Short mmCIF file of C-alpha atoms in Angstrom, two decimals:
data_model
loop_
_atom_site.label_atom_id
_atom_site.label_comp_id
_atom_site.label_asym_id
_atom_site.label_seq_id
_atom_site.Cartn_x
_atom_site.Cartn_y
_atom_site.Cartn_z
CA MET A 78 -70.91 -32.65 103.04
CA LEU A 79 -71.05 -31.73 99.40
CA LEU A 80 -68.26 -34.14 98.47
CA ALA A 81 -70.13 -36.85 100.36
CA SER A 82 -72.88 -36.55 97.76
CA PHE A 83 -70.58 -38.23 95.24
CA SER A 84 -68.26 -41.15 95.72
CA PRO A 85 -65.10 -41.26 93.61
CA PHE A 86 -66.42 -44.64 92.41
CA ASP A 87 -69.87 -43.31 91.54
CA LEU A 88 -70.22 -43.60 87.76
CA SER A 89 -73.53 -41.80 87.42
CA GLY A 90 -73.65 -38.99 84.89
CA THR A 91 -74.04 -36.30 87.55
CA ALA A 92 -71.09 -37.61 89.56
CA VAL A 93 -68.83 -37.73 86.49
CA TRP A 94 -69.94 -34.20 85.65
CA PHE A 95 -69.08 -33.04 89.18
CA TRP A 96 -65.60 -34.56 89.28
CA LEU A 97 -64.82 -33.47 85.70
CA THR A 98 -65.77 -29.88 86.58
CA LEU A 99 -63.44 -29.93 89.59
CA LEU A 100 -60.65 -31.35 87.44
CA ILE A 101 -61.15 -28.57 84.88
CA GLY A 102 -60.85 -26.02 87.69
CA LEU A 103 -57.54 -27.53 88.77
CA VAL A 104 -56.28 -27.41 85.19
CA TRP A 105 -57.15 -23.71 85.06
CA LEU A 106 -55.27 -23.05 88.29
CA ARG A 107 -52.24 -24.81 86.85
CA ARG A 108 -52.18 -22.22 84.07
CA HIS A 109 -50.99 -19.61 86.57
CA GLY A 110 -47.62 -21.32 86.27
CA GLN A 111 -47.63 -20.83 82.50
CA LEU A 112 -48.43 -17.14 82.97
CA ASN A 113 -45.56 -16.85 85.44
CA TRP A 114 -43.26 -18.29 82.79
CA ALA A 115 -44.65 -15.87 80.17
CA ARG A 116 -43.84 -12.91 82.39
CA ARG A 117 -40.22 -14.07 82.61
CA GLU A 118 -39.66 -14.72 78.91
CA PRO A 119 -37.39 -12.31 76.97
CA VAL A 120 -39.08 -9.29 75.40
CA LEU A 121 -37.62 -7.29 72.52
CA SER A 122 -37.06 -3.66 73.47
CA ALA A 123 -35.14 -0.58 72.36
CA ALA A 124 -32.39 -1.58 74.81
CA ASP A 125 -31.49 -4.42 72.42
CA ALA A 126 -30.42 -1.93 69.74
CA GLU A 127 -26.95 -0.44 69.57
CA ARG A 128 -26.94 3.21 68.59
CA GLY A 129 -24.50 4.26 65.90
CA VAL A 130 -23.59 0.69 64.98
CA ALA A 131 -24.18 -0.11 61.32
CA GLY A 132 -26.00 -3.38 60.79
CA PRO A 133 -26.16 -5.59 57.70
CA CYS A 134 -28.10 -4.37 54.68
CA LEU A 135 -31.81 -4.84 55.35
CA SER A 136 -34.80 -4.90 53.01
CA VAL A 137 -38.27 -4.42 54.49
CA LEU A 138 -41.14 -5.65 52.33
CA VAL A 139 -44.83 -4.87 52.67
CA ALA A 140 -47.67 -5.80 50.32
CA GLY A 141 -51.02 -4.02 50.28
CA LYS A 142 -54.29 -4.54 48.48
CA ASP A 143 -56.82 -1.74 48.89
CA GLU A 144 -54.99 -0.38 51.92
CA GLU A 145 -55.46 3.37 51.40
CA ALA A 146 -56.57 3.72 55.03
CA ASN A 147 -53.37 2.11 56.41
CA ILE A 148 -50.49 2.16 53.97
CA GLU A 149 -49.21 5.71 54.56
CA ALA A 150 -49.09 5.36 58.35
CA CYS A 151 -47.35 1.99 58.01
CA LEU A 152 -44.66 3.25 55.62
CA THR A 153 -44.13 6.50 57.52
CA GLY A 154 -43.37 4.49 60.65
CA LEU A 155 -41.00 2.22 58.74
CA LEU A 156 -39.14 5.06 57.06
CA ARG A 157 -38.57 6.69 60.46
CA GLN A 158 -36.67 3.65 61.69
CA ASP A 159 -33.23 4.41 63.10
CA TYR A 160 -31.36 1.80 61.11
CA PRO A 161 -28.43 2.71 58.83
CA GLY A 162 -28.61 1.25 55.37
CA PHE A 163 -32.09 -0.15 54.89
CA GLU A 164 -34.67 0.01 52.12
CA VAL A 165 -38.42 -0.40 52.03
CA ILE A 166 -40.15 -2.18 49.15
CA ALA A 167 -43.90 -1.61 48.96
CA VAL A 168 -45.94 -3.76 46.59
CA ASN A 169 -49.32 -2.52 45.39
CA ASP A 170 -51.23 -5.75 44.81
CA ARG A 171 -54.00 -5.00 42.28
CA SER A 172 -55.55 -2.26 44.42
CA THR A 173 -58.70 -0.56 43.16
CA ASP A 174 -58.51 2.34 45.65
CA ARG A 175 -55.85 5.04 46.13
CA THR A 176 -53.17 2.70 47.48
CA GLY A 177 -51.03 2.99 44.34
CA VAL A 178 -51.31 6.78 44.22
CA ILE A 179 -50.25 7.09 47.86
CA LEU A 180 -47.26 4.81 47.30
CA ASP A 181 -46.05 6.74 44.24
CA ALA A 182 -46.37 10.05 46.11
CA LEU A 183 -44.31 8.71 49.02
CA ALA A 184 -41.66 7.24 46.72
CA ALA A 185 -41.29 10.59 44.91
CA ARG A 186 -39.91 12.19 48.09
CA GLU A 187 -38.30 9.17 49.79
CA PRO A 188 -35.36 7.54 47.93
CA ARG A 189 -35.29 4.52 50.27
CA LEU A 190 -38.77 3.50 49.13
CA LYS A 191 -39.20 1.29 46.07
CA VAL A 192 -42.71 0.70 44.72
CA VAL A 193 -43.84 -2.31 42.70
CA HIS A 194 -47.26 -2.35 41.05
CA VAL A 195 -48.91 -5.73 40.41
CA ARG A 196 -51.63 -5.78 37.74
CA ASP A 197 -52.54 -9.47 37.51
CA LEU A 198 -52.56 -12.55 39.72
CA PRO A 199 -51.18 -15.67 38.00
CA GLU A 200 -53.09 -18.89 38.43
CA GLY A 201 -51.88 -20.98 41.34
CA TRP A 202 -50.81 -18.06 43.54
CA ALA A 203 -52.32 -16.34 46.56
CA GLY A 204 -52.23 -12.58 46.12
CA LYS A 205 -49.97 -11.63 49.03
CA ASN A 206 -47.47 -14.38 48.29
CA HIS A 207 -47.21 -13.38 44.64
CA ALA A 208 -46.79 -9.70 45.56
CA LEU A 209 -44.00 -10.39 48.03
CA HIS A 210 -42.37 -12.83 45.59
CA LEU A 211 -42.07 -9.96 43.11
CA GLY A 212 -40.92 -7.58 45.83
CA VAL A 213 -38.04 -9.83 46.89
CA GLN A 214 -36.72 -9.70 43.31
CA ARG A 215 -36.14 -5.97 43.85
CA ALA A 216 -34.56 -6.41 47.30
CA ASP A 217 -30.84 -5.95 47.91
CA GLY A 218 -30.69 -6.80 51.61
CA ARG A 219 -28.78 -9.60 53.34
CA TRP A 220 -31.74 -9.69 55.72
CA LEU A 221 -35.37 -9.65 54.61
CA CYS A 222 -38.15 -8.36 56.87
CA PHE A 223 -41.78 -9.02 55.89
CA THR A 224 -44.54 -7.00 57.49
CA ASP A 225 -48.18 -6.04 56.91
CA ALA A 226 -49.78 -2.82 55.70
CA ASP A 227 -51.97 -2.51 58.79
CA CYS A 228 -49.01 -2.40 61.21
CA ARG A 229 -48.12 0.75 63.13
CA PHE A 230 -44.46 1.23 64.12
CA HIS A 231 -44.14 3.21 67.35
CA ASP A 232 -40.47 2.75 68.24
CA ALA A 233 -37.77 3.82 65.80
CA ARG A 234 -35.40 1.18 67.22
CA LEU A 235 -37.50 -1.84 66.30
CA LEU A 236 -35.54 -2.89 63.20
CA ALA A 237 -32.16 -2.30 64.84
CA ALA A 238 -33.16 -4.27 67.93
CA ALA A 239 -34.56 -7.19 65.93
CA VAL A 240 -31.54 -7.51 63.64
CA ARG A 241 -29.10 -7.25 66.54
CA VAL A 242 -30.87 -9.98 68.53
CA ALA A 243 -31.02 -12.22 65.46
CA GLU A 244 -27.33 -11.77 64.66
CA ARG A 245 -26.24 -12.05 68.29
CA ASP A 246 -28.15 -15.29 68.91
CA GLY A 247 -27.56 -16.91 65.53
CA ILE A 248 -31.24 -16.84 64.58
CA ASP A 249 -32.22 -17.56 60.99
CA PHE A 250 -35.90 -16.64 61.30
CA LEU A 251 -37.17 -14.20 63.93
CA SER A 252 -40.85 -13.36 64.33
CA VAL A 253 -41.64 -10.40 66.60
CA LEU A 254 -45.18 -10.48 67.96
CA PRO A 255 -47.21 -7.25 67.82
CA THR A 256 -49.37 -5.57 70.40
CA LEU A 257 -52.95 -6.20 69.25
CA GLU A 258 -55.16 -3.13 69.11
CA ALA A 259 -58.80 -3.67 70.00
CA HIS A 260 -61.09 -0.64 69.82
CA THR A 261 -64.58 -2.08 69.49
CA PHE A 262 -66.70 -4.39 71.62
CA TRP A 263 -66.36 -7.40 69.33
CA GLU A 264 -62.59 -6.99 68.96
CA ARG A 265 -62.20 -7.03 72.74
CA VAL A 266 -64.50 -10.04 73.03
CA VAL A 267 -62.96 -12.25 70.33
CA GLN A 268 -59.23 -11.42 70.18
CA PRO A 269 -58.18 -12.81 73.61
CA PRO A 270 -59.84 -16.25 73.35
CA ALA A 271 -58.73 -16.57 69.73
CA GLY A 272 -55.18 -15.75 70.79
CA ALA A 273 -55.45 -18.27 73.63
CA ILE A 274 -56.18 -21.02 71.11
CA MET A 275 -52.97 -20.15 69.27
CA LEU A 276 -51.00 -20.19 72.54
CA PHE A 277 -52.47 -23.60 73.39
CA TRP A 278 -51.25 -25.14 70.14
CA PHE A 279 -48.07 -23.06 69.74
CA PRO A 280 -46.59 -22.16 73.15
CA PRO A 281 -43.50 -19.96 72.61
CA GLN A 282 -41.29 -22.12 74.83
CA LYS A 283 -41.95 -25.05 72.49
CA VAL A 284 -41.66 -23.01 69.30
CA ASN A 285 -38.29 -21.63 70.42
CA ASP A 286 -36.98 -25.09 71.35
CA PRO A 287 -34.99 -26.57 68.40
CA ARG A 288 -35.83 -30.07 69.70
CA SER A 289 -39.57 -29.45 69.39
CA THR A 290 -41.51 -29.74 66.15
CA ARG A 291 -43.92 -26.96 67.22
CA ALA A 292 -43.62 -24.11 64.73
CA TYR A 293 -45.23 -20.69 64.67
CA ALA A 294 -44.62 -17.27 63.14
CA ASN A 295 -46.68 -14.11 62.84
CA GLY A 296 -46.72 -12.53 59.39
CA ALA A 297 -46.88 -9.04 60.90
CA PHE A 298 -43.10 -9.20 61.41
CA MET A 299 -40.91 -11.95 59.97
CA LEU A 300 -37.16 -11.30 59.79
CA MET A 301 -35.10 -13.82 57.82
CA ARG A 302 -31.55 -14.17 56.66
CA ARG A 303 -31.63 -14.13 52.87
CA GLU A 304 -29.92 -17.52 52.81
CA ALA A 305 -32.65 -18.91 55.07
CA TYR A 306 -35.39 -17.45 52.85
CA GLU A 307 -33.81 -19.12 49.83
CA ARG A 308 -33.47 -22.45 51.65
CA LEU A 309 -37.17 -22.23 52.49
CA GLY A 310 -37.87 -21.94 48.77
CA GLY A 311 -39.09 -18.36 49.00
CA HIS A 312 -42.72 -17.45 48.49
CA ALA A 313 -42.87 -19.82 45.53
CA ALA A 314 -42.78 -22.70 48.02
CA VAL A 315 -45.91 -21.40 49.79
CA ARG A 316 -47.56 -19.82 46.76
CA MET A 317 -51.12 -20.96 47.59
CA ALA A 318 -50.89 -20.79 51.39
CA LEU A 319 -53.33 -18.36 52.98
CA ASN A 320 -51.20 -18.44 56.15
CA GLU A 321 -47.76 -18.32 54.60
CA ASP A 322 -46.22 -17.38 57.95
CA MET A 323 -47.17 -20.73 59.48
CA HIS A 324 -45.94 -22.64 56.45
CA PHE A 325 -42.60 -20.83 56.53
CA ALA A 326 -42.29 -21.65 60.24
CA ARG A 327 -43.01 -25.35 59.70
CA ARG A 328 -40.55 -25.57 56.82
CA ALA A 329 -37.92 -23.79 58.92
CA LYS A 330 -38.23 -26.39 61.68
CA GLN A 331 -38.15 -29.23 59.14
CA LEU A 332 -34.95 -27.85 57.59
CA GLY A 333 -33.26 -27.32 60.94
CA LEU A 334 -33.22 -23.51 60.72
CA ARG A 335 -33.10 -21.55 63.97
CA LEU A 336 -36.60 -20.18 64.56
CA ARG A 337 -37.54 -17.83 67.39
CA VAL A 338 -40.72 -16.00 68.41
CA ILE A 339 -40.48 -13.03 70.78
CA ARG A 340 -42.86 -10.40 72.12
CA SER A 341 -42.08 -6.72 71.75
CA ALA A 342 -42.52 -4.13 74.47
CA GLY A 343 -45.16 -2.19 72.53
CA MET A 344 -42.68 -1.33 69.77
CA TYR A 345 -45.31 -1.87 67.10
CA SER A 346 -48.99 -2.75 66.97
CA VAL A 347 -51.62 -4.01 64.58
CA ARG A 348 -55.37 -3.75 64.45
CA MET A 349 -56.22 -7.04 62.84
CA TYR A 350 -59.91 -6.66 62.03
CA VAL A 351 -62.64 -4.05 62.37
CA GLY A 352 -66.21 -5.19 62.96
CA LEU A 353 -67.71 -8.62 63.50
CA ARG A 354 -67.82 -9.47 59.78
CA GLN A 355 -64.06 -8.96 59.37
CA ILE A 356 -63.36 -10.75 62.64
CA TRP A 357 -65.42 -13.75 61.51
CA ALA A 358 -63.73 -13.99 58.10
CA GLY A 359 -60.24 -13.23 59.38
CA TRP A 360 -60.09 -15.64 62.31
CA SER A 361 -61.83 -18.39 60.31
CA ARG A 362 -59.05 -18.01 57.76
CA ILE A 363 -56.35 -18.04 60.45
CA PHE A 364 -57.77 -21.16 62.14
CA TYR A 365 -58.06 -22.92 58.79
CA GLY A 366 -54.56 -21.93 57.67
CA CYS A 367 -52.88 -22.72 61.00
CA PHE A 368 -54.57 -26.04 61.78
CA GLY A 369 -55.81 -27.09 58.36
CA THR A 370 -56.96 -30.61 59.24
CA TRP A 371 -60.23 -31.97 60.60
CA PRO A 372 -58.59 -33.52 63.70
CA ARG A 373 -56.84 -30.32 64.84
CA LEU A 374 -59.82 -28.07 64.10
CA THR A 375 -62.17 -30.47 65.86
CA ALA A 376 -59.80 -30.86 68.82
CA SER A 377 -59.61 -27.06 69.19
CA ALA A 378 -63.41 -26.80 69.21
CA ILE A 379 -63.72 -29.58 71.81
CA PHE A 380 -61.00 -27.95 73.91
CA LEU A 381 -62.99 -24.71 74.02
CA LEU A 382 -66.28 -26.46 74.72
CA VAL A 383 -64.87 -28.48 77.61
CA PHE A 384 -62.41 -26.10 79.26
CA SER A 385 -63.94 -22.73 78.43
CA LEU A 386 -67.70 -23.15 78.10
CA SER A 387 -68.57 -26.09 80.33
CA PRO A 388 -67.73 -24.34 83.67
CA PRO A 389 -70.19 -21.44 83.24
CA SER A 390 -72.69 -23.84 81.67
CA THR A 391 -72.46 -26.08 84.75
CA LEU A 392 -73.09 -23.11 87.02
CA LEU A 393 -76.11 -21.98 84.98
CA CYS A 394 -77.63 -25.48 84.74
CA SER A 395 -77.18 -26.47 88.40
CA PRO A 396 -80.48 -24.94 89.73
CA TRP A 397 -82.48 -27.35 87.52
CA LEU A 398 -80.66 -30.49 88.69
CA GLY A 399 -82.51 -31.18 91.93
CA SER A 400 -80.66 -32.31 95.05
CA SER A 401 -77.34 -32.81 93.22
CA GLY A 402 -77.51 -29.30 91.83
CA VAL A 403 -76.00 -27.73 94.97
CA ALA A 404 -72.83 -29.79 94.65
CA LEU A 405 -72.60 -29.07 90.93
CA ALA A 406 -73.16 -25.37 91.60
CA CYS A 407 -70.23 -25.37 94.03
CA ALA A 408 -68.00 -27.22 91.56
CA GLY A 409 -69.04 -24.86 88.79
CA ALA A 410 -68.44 -21.78 90.97
CA PHE A 411 -64.99 -23.05 91.95
CA THR A 412 -64.03 -23.67 88.33
CA VAL A 413 -65.40 -20.37 87.04
CA LEU A 414 -63.50 -18.55 89.79
CA ALA A 415 -60.30 -20.45 88.93
CA GLN A 416 -60.85 -19.64 85.26
CA GLN A 417 -61.38 -15.94 85.94
CA THR A 418 -58.27 -15.59 88.13
CA VAL A 419 -56.18 -16.85 85.20
CA LEU A 420 -58.06 -14.86 82.57
CA TRP A 421 -57.73 -11.55 84.39
CA ARG A 422 -53.96 -12.01 84.39
CA TYR A 423 -53.92 -13.17 80.77
CA TYR A 424 -56.00 -10.21 79.56
CA ARG A 425 -53.77 -7.73 81.39
CA LEU A 426 -50.67 -9.44 79.98
CA SER A 427 -52.25 -9.00 76.53
CA GLY A 428 -52.65 -5.26 77.13
CA MET A 429 -56.39 -5.33 77.81
CA PRO A 430 -58.24 -4.40 81.02
CA GLY A 431 -58.82 -7.48 83.17
CA ARG A 432 -62.57 -6.84 83.44
CA TRP A 433 -62.97 -7.97 79.83
CA ALA A 434 -62.26 -11.49 81.07
CA LEU A 435 -65.94 -11.56 82.06
CA THR A 436 -66.81 -11.70 78.34
CA TYR A 437 -64.58 -14.74 77.77
CA PRO A 438 -67.45 -17.28 77.47
CA LEU A 439 -69.04 -15.19 74.71
CA GLY A 440 -65.74 -14.90 72.85
CA ALA A 441 -65.02 -18.60 73.27
CA GLY A 442 -68.46 -19.46 71.90
CA LEU A 443 -67.79 -17.33 68.80
CA CYS A 444 -64.40 -19.02 68.40
CA VAL A 445 -66.12 -22.43 68.41
CA ALA A 446 -68.40 -21.17 65.64
CA MET A 447 -65.42 -19.84 63.66
CA LEU A 448 -63.64 -23.17 64.04
CA GLY A 449 -66.78 -24.77 62.62
CA ASN A 450 -66.60 -22.33 59.72
CA ALA A 451 -62.96 -23.27 59.22
CA LEU A 452 -64.00 -26.93 59.08
CA THR A 453 -66.15 -26.13 56.03
CA ARG A 454 -63.00 -24.77 54.36
CA ALA A 455 -61.20 -28.01 55.16
CA ALA A 456 -64.09 -29.81 53.47
CA GLY A 457 -63.39 -27.89 50.24
CA ARG A 458 -65.48 -24.74 50.54
CA GLN A 459 -63.92 -21.63 49.02
CA THR A 460 -62.22 -18.99 51.15
CA ARG A 461 -62.69 -15.38 50.04
CA TRP A 462 -59.97 -13.01 51.18
CA ARG A 463 -59.14 -9.49 49.99
CA GLY A 464 -61.55 -9.82 47.09
CA THR A 465 -60.09 -13.10 45.77
CA ALA A 466 -61.61 -16.57 46.15
CA TYR A 467 -59.33 -19.49 47.00
CA THR A 468 -59.96 -23.22 47.27
CA GLY A 469 -57.57 -25.05 49.58
CA GLY A 470 -54.55 -23.28 50.96
CA ALA A 471 -54.20 -24.92 54.38
#
């Protein structure tokens, strides 16, 4: 009876709304297939490492600016790695806190740790890129691994497993995805929908396909053959990029290098941002750096508005739509239910309790606002990150 209210050839606004809502619900149900694929994809684990087998010389590089709260835990986890013949190069990038003091104290008792102190930022460079550029000049490894100061390394076999997989499969550039820590309300609300946007644009099966132009890497863990790093032009080639990981990934695909992205089985984690202010600034920067153009930023915002926010909006608006409201309410309820069945699985796959899927509309709404903020960057507004203001960089 409800379907009889609208003919497929009825072009009234309410009818189009009804059929579009049903279509969105079917699209959400189709995403169960994508989640099934995600559960079958390879995951890096300690089983990929070979105990007692010496690997190629490896240099791990990490840059930190005002990271006194994180840097010691990060380096302690790295220095505990069960990998013969590796070095860690930590770059103190103009810190005004105790980061430099902590690094020097660690280096005094750990011969595998080299410390580089950066005093000034040359014009035309982003801080992290300049710091790592200087760090690479001190590196001796055949393989280079770039990571972030806010990472926590839980499994001592991470480096050995990553290098073995890269060598075994002939990979030039391997990015291992972290487990995202979320301890506060706003982290749990925003991280999953923000991550979903990245998966929409950069699905791993496309990124890992040499025939596809889709390119993605996560700067929390980027492992590269030294020859590949040099072919990419090093950090000098991405000197002003605020998302140097994405730029490296795109250049790798353009040059025909073998790029792969893989999840880890909780081998390391990162807490990206703490508090709504950091979340707002950080994800705005990521969206701007990853998409960088008005069309892609606008398309992402429209995608969220249509597929994420319109189903609950339809359900909420239906009581005020008179006789056609019942049909719209049913379409909205169907689509919201379809959406939630997918989201509960996605949240659990992301390491978060499924009940947080109920907050998805709120998180998606904030992501739309952050995409709007990123659009202002694309229009030329400055981006302030780690105490430095940048214009451009996408």
